[in-house]
Amino acid sequence: SYVLTQPPSVSVAPGKTARITCGGNNIGSKSVHWYQQKPGQAPVLVIYYDSDRPSGIPERFSGSNSGNTATLTISRVEAGDEADYYCQVWDSSSDHQMVFGGGTKLTVL
Amino acid sequence: QVQLVQSGAEVKKPGASVKVSCKASGYTFTSYDINWVRQATGQGLEWMGWMNPNSGNTGYAQKFQGRVTMTRNTSISTAYMELSSLRSEDTAVYYCARVVVRDYMDVWGKGTTVTVSS
């Protein structure tokens, strides 16, 4: 089955740029989606199809995907961005499964 | 507005079954698949499967095949997820979510806590 690998944690100072990676075999050939989850809340979609932003998501959130790594970038990080972030793909190989990365805890210092 | 409203918390004994509901509003229920995702305390998101409310077709994660059943009642725009032979490891928050083109989930319910304990 397809595996997505995320770093468990990323720390960043306010106003700086945070980059959260999502590794997978030839992930660049798949569409990657990102979710933000704050404690006690349901996940919220922040990036879809690698780099598209849903309405209401700040332009500070952006995404890219190439080779074996997809990246969620958060510019000018704010305290309110502190959350868990999950990448997700649909594995259309023989498994036909939706796959999540293990999640990354973003800490704003 | 588009929303998914889930049923309330459940407490079940090991070996029992639980059925969680997810009522859709603000959009045409049969136009989007519904996913079910669960999350144990302190753990990550785990996909359980999908259901097409129009056809009733389903697809389940291998881990849950044989133990999960996803159904719907289109007359009341409600999706259901039933999990049987519960064990303590099934204690988690269960989410339903609207799926776009079977690719990503743009609307989520608030979650239903299921506790399995003797």
PDB file of C-alpha atoms in Angstrom:
ATOM      1  CA  SER A   1       0.000   0.000   0.000  1.00  0.00           C
ATOM      2  CA  TYR A   2       1.053   3.585  -0.596  1.00  0.00           C
ATOM      3  CA  VAL A   3       2.803   5.368   2.269  1.00  0.00           C
ATOM      4  CA  LEU A   4       3.006   9.106   2.971  1.00  0.00           C
ATOM      5  CA  THR A   5       5.728  10.304   5.336  1.00  0.00           C
ATOM      6  CA  GLN A   6       5.555  13.585   7.254  1.00  0.00           C
ATOM      7  CA  PRO A   7       7.881  14.968   9.918  1.00  0.00           C
ATOM      8  CA  PRO A   8       6.223  14.674  13.346  1.00  0.00           C
ATOM      9  CA  SER A   9       6.878  18.289  14.194  1.00  0.00           C
ATOM     10  CA  VAL A  10       7.938  21.613  12.721  1.00  0.00           C
ATOM     11  CA  SER A  11       8.646  24.755  14.725  1.00  0.00           C
ATOM     12  CA  VAL A  12       8.726  28.303  13.412  1.00  0.00           C
ATOM     13  CA  ALA A  13       8.843  31.825  14.812  1.00  0.00           C
ATOM     14  CA  PRO A  14       5.968  34.197  14.136  1.00  0.00           C
ATOM     15  CA  GLY A  15       6.351  36.040  10.849  1.00  0.00           C
ATOM     16  CA  LYS A  16       8.656  33.413   9.393  1.00  0.00           C
ATOM     17  CA  THR A  17       7.935  30.738   6.800  1.00  0.00           C
ATOM     18  CA  ALA A  18       6.998  27.177   7.713  1.00  0.00           C
ATOM     19  CA  ARG A  19       7.467  24.291   5.277  1.00  0.00           C
ATOM     20  CA  ILE A  20       5.834  20.947   5.950  1.00  0.00           C
ATOM     21  CA  THR A  21       6.850  18.073   3.702  1.00  0.00           C
ATOM     22  CA  CYS A  22       4.988  14.967   2.630  1.00  0.00           C
ATOM     23  CA  GLY A  23       7.080  12.230   1.089  1.00  0.00           C
ATOM     24  CA  GLY A  24       5.856   9.386  -1.096  1.00  0.00           C
ATOM     25  CA  ASN A  25       7.068   7.273  -3.978  1.00  0.00           C
ATOM     26  CA  ASN A  26       6.645   9.426  -7.124  1.00  0.00           C
ATOM     27  CA  ILE A  27       4.120  11.566  -5.276  1.00  0.00           C
ATOM     28  CA  GLY A  28       4.537  14.172  -8.005  1.00  0.00           C
ATOM     29  CA  SER A  29       2.351  12.000 -10.210  1.00  0.00           C
ATOM     30  CA  LYS A  30      -0.517  12.194  -7.718  1.00  0.00           C
ATOM     31  CA  SER A  31      -2.767  14.999  -6.518  1.00  0.00           C
ATOM     32  CA  VAL A  32      -1.983  16.016  -2.960  1.00  0.00           C
ATOM     33  CA  HIS A  33      -4.401  17.656  -0.544  1.00  0.00           C
ATOM     34  CA  TRP A  34      -3.684  19.249   2.836  1.00  0.00           C
ATOM     35  CA  TYR A  35      -5.792  19.597   5.965  1.00  0.00           C
ATOM     36  CA  GLN A  36      -5.349  21.700   9.079  1.00  0.00           C
ATOM     37  CA  GLN A  37      -6.681  20.371  12.380  1.00  0.00           C
ATOM     38  CA  LYS A  38      -6.781  22.344  15.601  1.00  0.00           C
ATOM     39  CA  PRO A  39      -7.315  20.621  18.963  1.00  0.00           C
ATOM     40  CA  GLY A  40     -10.857  19.389  19.468  1.00  0.00           C
ATOM     41  CA  GLN A  41     -11.936  20.394  15.958  1.00  0.00           C
ATOM     42  CA  ALA A  42     -12.587  18.622  12.688  1.00  0.00           C
ATOM     43  CA  PRO A  43      -9.992  18.926   9.932  1.00  0.00           C
ATOM     44  CA  VAL A  44     -10.243  21.840   7.505  1.00  0.00           C
ATOM     45  CA  LEU A  45      -9.117  21.676   3.883  1.00  0.00           C
ATOM     46  CA  VAL A  46      -6.380  24.246   3.240  1.00  0.00           C
ATOM     47  CA  ILE A  47      -4.880  23.102  -0.092  1.00  0.00           C
ATOM     48  CA  TYR A  48      -6.282  20.834  -2.803  1.00  0.00           C
ATOM     49  CA  TYR A  49      -4.850  19.567  -6.076  1.00  0.00           C
ATOM     50  CA  ASP A  50      -1.311  20.323  -4.901  1.00  0.00           C
ATOM     51  CA  SER A  51      -1.614  24.109  -4.840  1.00  0.00           C
ATOM     52  CA  ASP A  52      -5.214  25.331  -5.014  1.00  0.00           C
ATOM     53  CA  ARG A  53      -6.700  27.183  -2.053  1.00  0.00           C
ATOM     54  CA  PRO A  54     -10.351  26.901  -1.014  1.00  0.00           C
ATOM     55  CA  SER A  55     -12.190  30.143  -0.545  1.00  0.00           C
ATOM     56  CA  GLY A  56     -11.530  31.604   2.878  1.00  0.00           C
ATOM     57  CA  ILE A  57      -8.022  30.178   3.184  1.00  0.00           C
ATOM     58  CA  PRO A  58      -5.407  32.953   3.387  1.00  0.00           C
ATOM     59  CA  GLU A  59      -2.975  33.428   0.520  1.00  0.00           C
ATOM     60  CA  ARG A  60      -0.218  32.729   3.061  1.00  0.00           C
ATOM     61  CA  PHE A  61      -0.964  29.039   2.513  1.00  0.00           C
ATOM     62  CA  SER A  62       0.522  27.518  -0.626  1.00  0.00           C
ATOM     63  CA  GLY A  63       1.500  24.102  -1.899  1.00  0.00           C
ATOM     64  CA  SER A  64       3.803  22.398  -4.367  1.00  0.00           C
ATOM     65  CA  ASN A  65       4.395  18.849  -5.499  1.00  0.00           C
ATOM     66  CA  SER A  66       7.234  17.319  -7.482  1.00  0.00           C
ATOM     67  CA  GLY A  67       9.245  14.130  -7.569  1.00  0.00           C
ATOM     68  CA  ASN A  68       8.956  12.326  -4.254  1.00  0.00           C
ATOM     69  CA  THR A  69       7.975  15.306  -2.100  1.00  0.00           C
ATOM     70  CA  ALA A  70       4.958  17.553  -1.702  1.00  0.00           C
ATOM     71  CA  THR A  71       5.286  20.678   0.425  1.00  0.00           C
ATOM     72  CA  LEU A  72       2.832  22.860   2.287  1.00  0.00           C
ATOM     73  CA  THR A  73       4.258  26.353   2.800  1.00  0.00           C
ATOM     74  CA  ILE A  74       2.852  28.814   5.290  1.00  0.00           C
ATOM     75  CA  SER A  75       4.250  32.337   4.921  1.00  0.00           C
ATOM     76  CA  ARG A  76       4.221  34.996   7.605  1.00  0.00           C
ATOM     77  CA  VAL A  77       3.210  32.432  10.201  1.00  0.00           C
ATOM     78  CA  GLU A  78       0.764  33.544  12.885  1.00  0.00           C
ATOM     79  CA  ALA A  79       0.009  32.082  16.278  1.00  0.00           C
ATOM     80  CA  GLY A  80      -3.363  30.929  14.955  1.00  0.00           C
ATOM     81  CA  ASP A  81      -1.629  28.650  12.440  1.00  0.00           C
ATOM     82  CA  GLU A  82      -0.481  26.353  15.231  1.00  0.00           C
ATOM     83  CA  ALA A  83      -2.177  23.045  14.456  1.00  0.00           C
ATOM     84  CA  ASP A  84      -1.699  19.557  13.081  1.00  0.00           C
ATOM     85  CA  TYR A  85      -1.366  19.329   9.305  1.00  0.00           C
ATOM     86  CA  TYR A  86      -2.109  16.213   7.249  1.00  0.00           C
ATOM     87  CA  CYS A  87      -1.367  15.457   3.617  1.00  0.00           C
ATOM     88  CA  GLN A  88      -3.656  13.101   1.693  1.00  0.00           C
ATOM     89  CA  VAL A  89      -3.755  11.374  -1.680  1.00  0.00           C
ATOM     90  CA  TRP A  90      -6.042   8.943  -3.435  1.00  0.00           C
ATOM     91  CA  ASP A  91      -4.098   5.820  -4.307  1.00  0.00           C
ATOM     92  CA  SER A  92      -5.614   4.653  -7.572  1.00  0.00           C
ATOM     93  CA  SER A  93      -3.318   1.642  -7.841  1.00  0.00           C
ATOM     94  CA  SER A  94      -4.662  -1.824  -7.111  1.00  0.00           C
ATOM     95  CA  ASP A  95      -5.648  -0.776  -3.587  1.00  0.00           C
ATOM     96  CA  HIS A  96      -7.981   2.115  -4.485  1.00  0.00           C
ATOM     97  CA  GLN A  97      -7.525   3.630  -1.069  1.00  0.00           C
ATOM     98  CA  MET A  98      -7.412   7.117   0.386  1.00  0.00           C
ATOM     99  CA  VAL A  99      -4.149   7.619   2.222  1.00  0.00           C
ATOM    100  CA  PHE A 100      -3.186  10.150   4.892  1.00  0.00           C
ATOM    101  CA  GLY A 101       0.241  11.124   6.064  1.00  0.00           C
ATOM    102  CA  GLY A 102       0.937  10.678   9.757  1.00  0.00           C
ATOM    103  CA  GLY A 103       0.516  14.380  10.447  1.00  0.00           C
ATOM    104  CA  THR A 104       2.838  17.216  11.426  1.00  0.00           C
ATOM    105  CA  LYS A 105       2.442  19.319  14.540  1.00  0.00           C
ATOM    106  CA  LEU A 106       3.247  22.937  13.694  1.00  0.00           C
ATOM    107  CA  THR A 107       4.428  24.878  16.724  1.00  0.00           C
ATOM    108  CA  VAL A 108       4.651  28.657  16.603  1.00  0.00           C
ATOM    109  CA  LEU A 109       7.428  29.686  18.935  1.00  0.00           C
TER     110      LEU A 109
ATOM    111  CA  GLN B   1     -24.776  26.705   4.198  1.00  0.00           C
ATOM    112  CA  VAL B   2     -23.324  23.319   3.417  1.00  0.00           C
ATOM    113  CA  GLN B   3     -23.014  21.203   6.534  1.00  0.00           C
ATOM    114  CA  LEU B   4     -22.867  17.671   7.822  1.00  0.00           C
ATOM    115  CA  VAL B   5     -24.463  17.028  11.212  1.00  0.00           C
ATOM    116  CA  GLN B   6     -23.455  13.855  12.991  1.00  0.00           C
ATOM    117  CA  SER B   7     -25.189  11.880  15.707  1.00  0.00           C
ATOM    118  CA  GLY B   8     -24.178  12.034  19.336  1.00  0.00           C
ATOM    119  CA  ALA B   9     -21.566  10.220  21.325  1.00  0.00           C
ATOM    120  CA  GLU B  10     -21.875   6.480  21.890  1.00  0.00           C
ATOM    121  CA  VAL B  11     -20.580   4.094  24.519  1.00  0.00           C
ATOM    122  CA  LYS B  12     -20.487   0.439  23.546  1.00  0.00           C
ATOM    123  CA  LYS B  13     -19.279  -2.824  25.023  1.00  0.00           C
ATOM    124  CA  PRO B  14     -16.689  -4.970  23.251  1.00  0.00           C
ATOM    125  CA  GLY B  15     -18.287  -7.157  20.616  1.00  0.00           C
ATOM    126  CA  ALA B  16     -21.209  -4.803  20.043  1.00  0.00           C
ATOM    127  CA  SER B  17     -21.951  -2.700  16.975  1.00  0.00           C
ATOM    128  CA  VAL B  18     -22.324   1.037  16.554  1.00  0.00           C
ATOM    129  CA  LYS B  19     -24.151   2.998  13.869  1.00  0.00           C
ATOM    130  CA  VAL B  20     -23.246   6.658  13.333  1.00  0.00           C
ATOM    131  CA  SER B  21     -25.364   8.979  11.225  1.00  0.00           C
ATOM    132  CA  CYS B  22     -24.399  11.997   9.133  1.00  0.00           C
ATOM    133  CA  LYS B  23     -27.160  14.326   7.903  1.00  0.00           C
ATOM    134  CA  ALA B  24     -26.312  16.542   4.951  1.00  0.00           C
ATOM    135  CA  SER B  25     -27.866  19.924   4.235  1.00  0.00           C
ATOM    136  CA  GLY B  26     -27.251  22.886   1.957  1.00  0.00           C
ATOM    137  CA  TYR B  27     -26.423  20.827  -1.132  1.00  0.00           C
ATOM    138  CA  THR B  28     -27.748  17.944  -3.212  1.00  0.00           C
ATOM    139  CA  PHE B  29     -26.937  14.892  -1.115  1.00  0.00           C
ATOM    140  CA  THR B  30     -26.700  12.526  -4.057  1.00  0.00           C
ATOM    141  CA  SER B  31     -24.154  14.645  -5.934  1.00  0.00           C
ATOM    142  CA  TYR B  32     -21.144  13.953  -3.708  1.00  0.00           C
ATOM    143  CA  ASP B  33     -19.601  10.856  -2.186  1.00  0.00           C
ATOM    144  CA  ILE B  34     -19.314  10.609   1.585  1.00  0.00           C
ATOM    145  CA  ASN B  35     -16.130   9.438   3.293  1.00  0.00           C
ATOM    146  CA  TRP B  36     -15.742   8.183   6.821  1.00  0.00           C
ATOM    147  CA  VAL B  37     -12.522   8.936   8.675  1.00  0.00           C
ATOM    148  CA  ARG B  38     -11.638   8.124  12.260  1.00  0.00           C
ATOM    149  CA  GLN B  39      -9.108   9.438  14.732  1.00  0.00           C
ATOM    150  CA  ALA B  40      -8.057   7.805  17.966  1.00  0.00           C
ATOM    151  CA  THR B  41      -7.003  10.109  20.767  1.00  0.00           C
ATOM    152  CA  GLY B  42      -3.610  11.620  20.023  1.00  0.00           C
ATOM    153  CA  GLN B  43      -3.357   9.765  16.731  1.00  0.00           C
ATOM    154  CA  GLY B  44      -3.634  10.675  13.060  1.00  0.00           C
ATOM    155  CA  LEU B  45      -6.480  10.477  10.593  1.00  0.00           C
ATOM    156  CA  GLU B  46      -7.485   7.032   9.329  1.00  0.00           C
ATOM    157  CA  TRP B  47      -9.653   6.583   6.241  1.00  0.00           C
ATOM    158  CA  MET B  48     -12.367   3.942   6.592  1.00  0.00           C
ATOM    159  CA  GLY B  49     -14.141   4.049   3.258  1.00  0.00           C
ATOM    160  CA  TRP B  50     -16.457   5.868   0.867  1.00  0.00           C
ATOM    161  CA  MET B  51     -20.064   5.687  -0.214  1.00  0.00           C
ATOM    162  CA  ASN B  52     -21.828   7.082  -3.260  1.00  0.00           C
ATOM    163  CA  PRO B  53     -25.236   8.287  -2.009  1.00  0.00           C
ATOM    164  CA  ASN B  54     -26.721   8.149  -5.500  1.00  0.00           C
ATOM    165  CA  SER B  55     -25.926   4.521  -6.301  1.00  0.00           C
ATOM    166  CA  GLY B  56     -25.223   3.196  -2.834  1.00  0.00           C
ATOM    167  CA  ASN B  57     -21.892   1.866  -4.074  1.00  0.00           C
ATOM    168  CA  THR B  58     -19.198   1.610  -1.431  1.00  0.00           C
ATOM    169  CA  GLY B  59     -15.473   1.057  -1.068  1.00  0.00           C
ATOM    170  CA  TYR B  60     -13.869   0.129   2.217  1.00  0.00           C
ATOM    171  CA  ALA B  61     -10.318   0.292   3.522  1.00  0.00           C
ATOM    172  CA  GLN B  62      -8.850  -3.195   3.672  1.00  0.00           C
ATOM    173  CA  LYS B  63      -8.455  -2.889   7.433  1.00  0.00           C
ATOM    174  CA  PHE B  64     -12.213  -2.579   7.940  1.00  0.00           C
ATOM    175  CA  GLN B  65     -13.570  -4.895   5.259  1.00  0.00           C
ATOM    176  CA  GLY B  66     -15.992  -7.366   6.770  1.00  0.00           C
ATOM    177  CA  ARG B  67     -16.602  -5.171   9.778  1.00  0.00           C
ATOM    178  CA  VAL B  68     -17.884  -1.877   8.355  1.00  0.00           C
ATOM    179  CA  THR B  69     -21.066  -1.117   6.415  1.00  0.00           C
ATOM    180  CA  MET B  70     -21.868   2.258   4.871  1.00  0.00           C
ATOM    181  CA  THR B  71     -25.431   2.983   3.843  1.00  0.00           C
ATOM    182  CA  ARG B  72     -27.716   5.917   3.163  1.00  0.00           C
ATOM    183  CA  ASN B  73     -31.306   7.131   3.200  1.00  0.00           C
ATOM    184  CA  THR B  74     -31.676   9.602   0.367  1.00  0.00           C
ATOM    185  CA  SER B  75     -35.171  10.682   1.485  1.00  0.00           C
ATOM    186  CA  ILE B  76     -33.621  12.326   4.551  1.00  0.00           C
ATOM    187  CA  SER B  77     -30.158  13.070   3.084  1.00  0.00           C
ATOM    188  CA  THR B  78     -28.439  10.953   5.690  1.00  0.00           C
ATOM    189  CA  ALA B  79     -25.439   8.653   5.497  1.00  0.00           C
ATOM    190  CA  TYR B  80     -24.686   5.919   8.010  1.00  0.00           C
ATOM    191  CA  MET B  81     -21.587   4.051   9.075  1.00  0.00           C
ATOM    192  CA  GLU B  82     -21.965   0.854  11.071  1.00  0.00           C
ATOM    193  CA  LEU B  83     -18.962  -0.826  12.650  1.00  0.00           C
ATOM    194  CA  SER B  84     -19.367  -4.264  14.179  1.00  0.00           C
ATOM    195  CA  SER B  85     -17.402  -6.529  16.526  1.00  0.00           C
ATOM    196  CA  LEU B  86     -16.140  -3.497  18.390  1.00  0.00           C
ATOM    197  CA  ARG B  87     -12.942  -3.679  20.403  1.00  0.00           C
ATOM    198  CA  SER B  88     -11.191  -1.173  22.613  1.00  0.00           C
ATOM    199  CA  GLU B  89      -8.962  -0.095  19.716  1.00  0.00           C
ATOM    200  CA  ASP B  90     -12.066   1.233  17.946  1.00  0.00           C
ATOM    201  CA  THR B  91     -12.411   3.974  20.555  1.00  0.00           C
ATOM    202  CA  ALA B  92     -12.084   7.118  18.458  1.00  0.00           C
ATOM    203  CA  VAL B  93     -13.773  10.156  16.967  1.00  0.00           C
ATOM    204  CA  TYR B  94     -15.540   9.228  13.738  1.00  0.00           C
ATOM    205  CA  TYR B  95     -15.950  11.883  11.052  1.00  0.00           C
ATOM    206  CA  CYS B  96     -18.029  11.970   7.915  1.00  0.00           C
ATOM    207  CA  ALA B  97     -16.871  14.235   5.105  1.00  0.00           C
ATOM    208  CA  ARG B  98     -18.098  15.300   1.686  1.00  0.00           C
ATOM    209  CA  VAL B  99     -15.815  14.143  -1.092  1.00  0.00           C
ATOM    210  CA  VAL B 100     -15.041  16.041  -4.272  1.00  0.00           C
ATOM    211  CA  VAL B 101     -14.431  13.788  -7.301  1.00  0.00           C
ATOM    212  CA  ARG B 102     -13.264  11.042  -4.922  1.00  0.00           C
ATOM    213  CA  ASP B 103     -10.128  13.142  -4.443  1.00  0.00           C
ATOM    214  CA  TYR B 104     -10.422  15.408  -1.415  1.00  0.00           C
ATOM    215  CA  MET B 105     -12.830  16.315   1.360  1.00  0.00           C
ATOM    216  CA  ASP B 106     -14.144  19.852   1.451  1.00  0.00           C
ATOM    217  CA  VAL B 107     -16.773  19.688   4.197  1.00  0.00           C
ATOM    218  CA  TRP B 108     -16.498  17.713   7.435  1.00  0.00           C
ATOM    219  CA  GLY B 109     -18.889  16.847  10.196  1.00  0.00           C
ATOM    220  CA  LYS B 110     -17.902  17.761  13.749  1.00  0.00           C
ATOM    221  CA  GLY B 111     -17.258  14.150  14.658  1.00  0.00           C
ATOM    222  CA  THR B 112     -18.886  11.490  16.809  1.00  0.00           C
ATOM    223  CA  THR B 113     -17.031  10.038  19.762  1.00  0.00           C
ATOM    224  CA  VAL B 114     -17.358   6.287  20.091  1.00  0.00           C
ATOM    225  CA  THR B 115     -16.042   4.722  23.274  1.00  0.00           C
ATOM    226  CA  VAL B 116     -15.673   0.963  23.553  1.00  0.00           C
ATOM    227  CA  SER B 117     -15.353  -0.181  27.128  1.00  0.00           C
ATOM    228  CA  SER B 118     -16.477  -3.082  29.266  1.00  0.00           C
TER     229      SER B 118
END
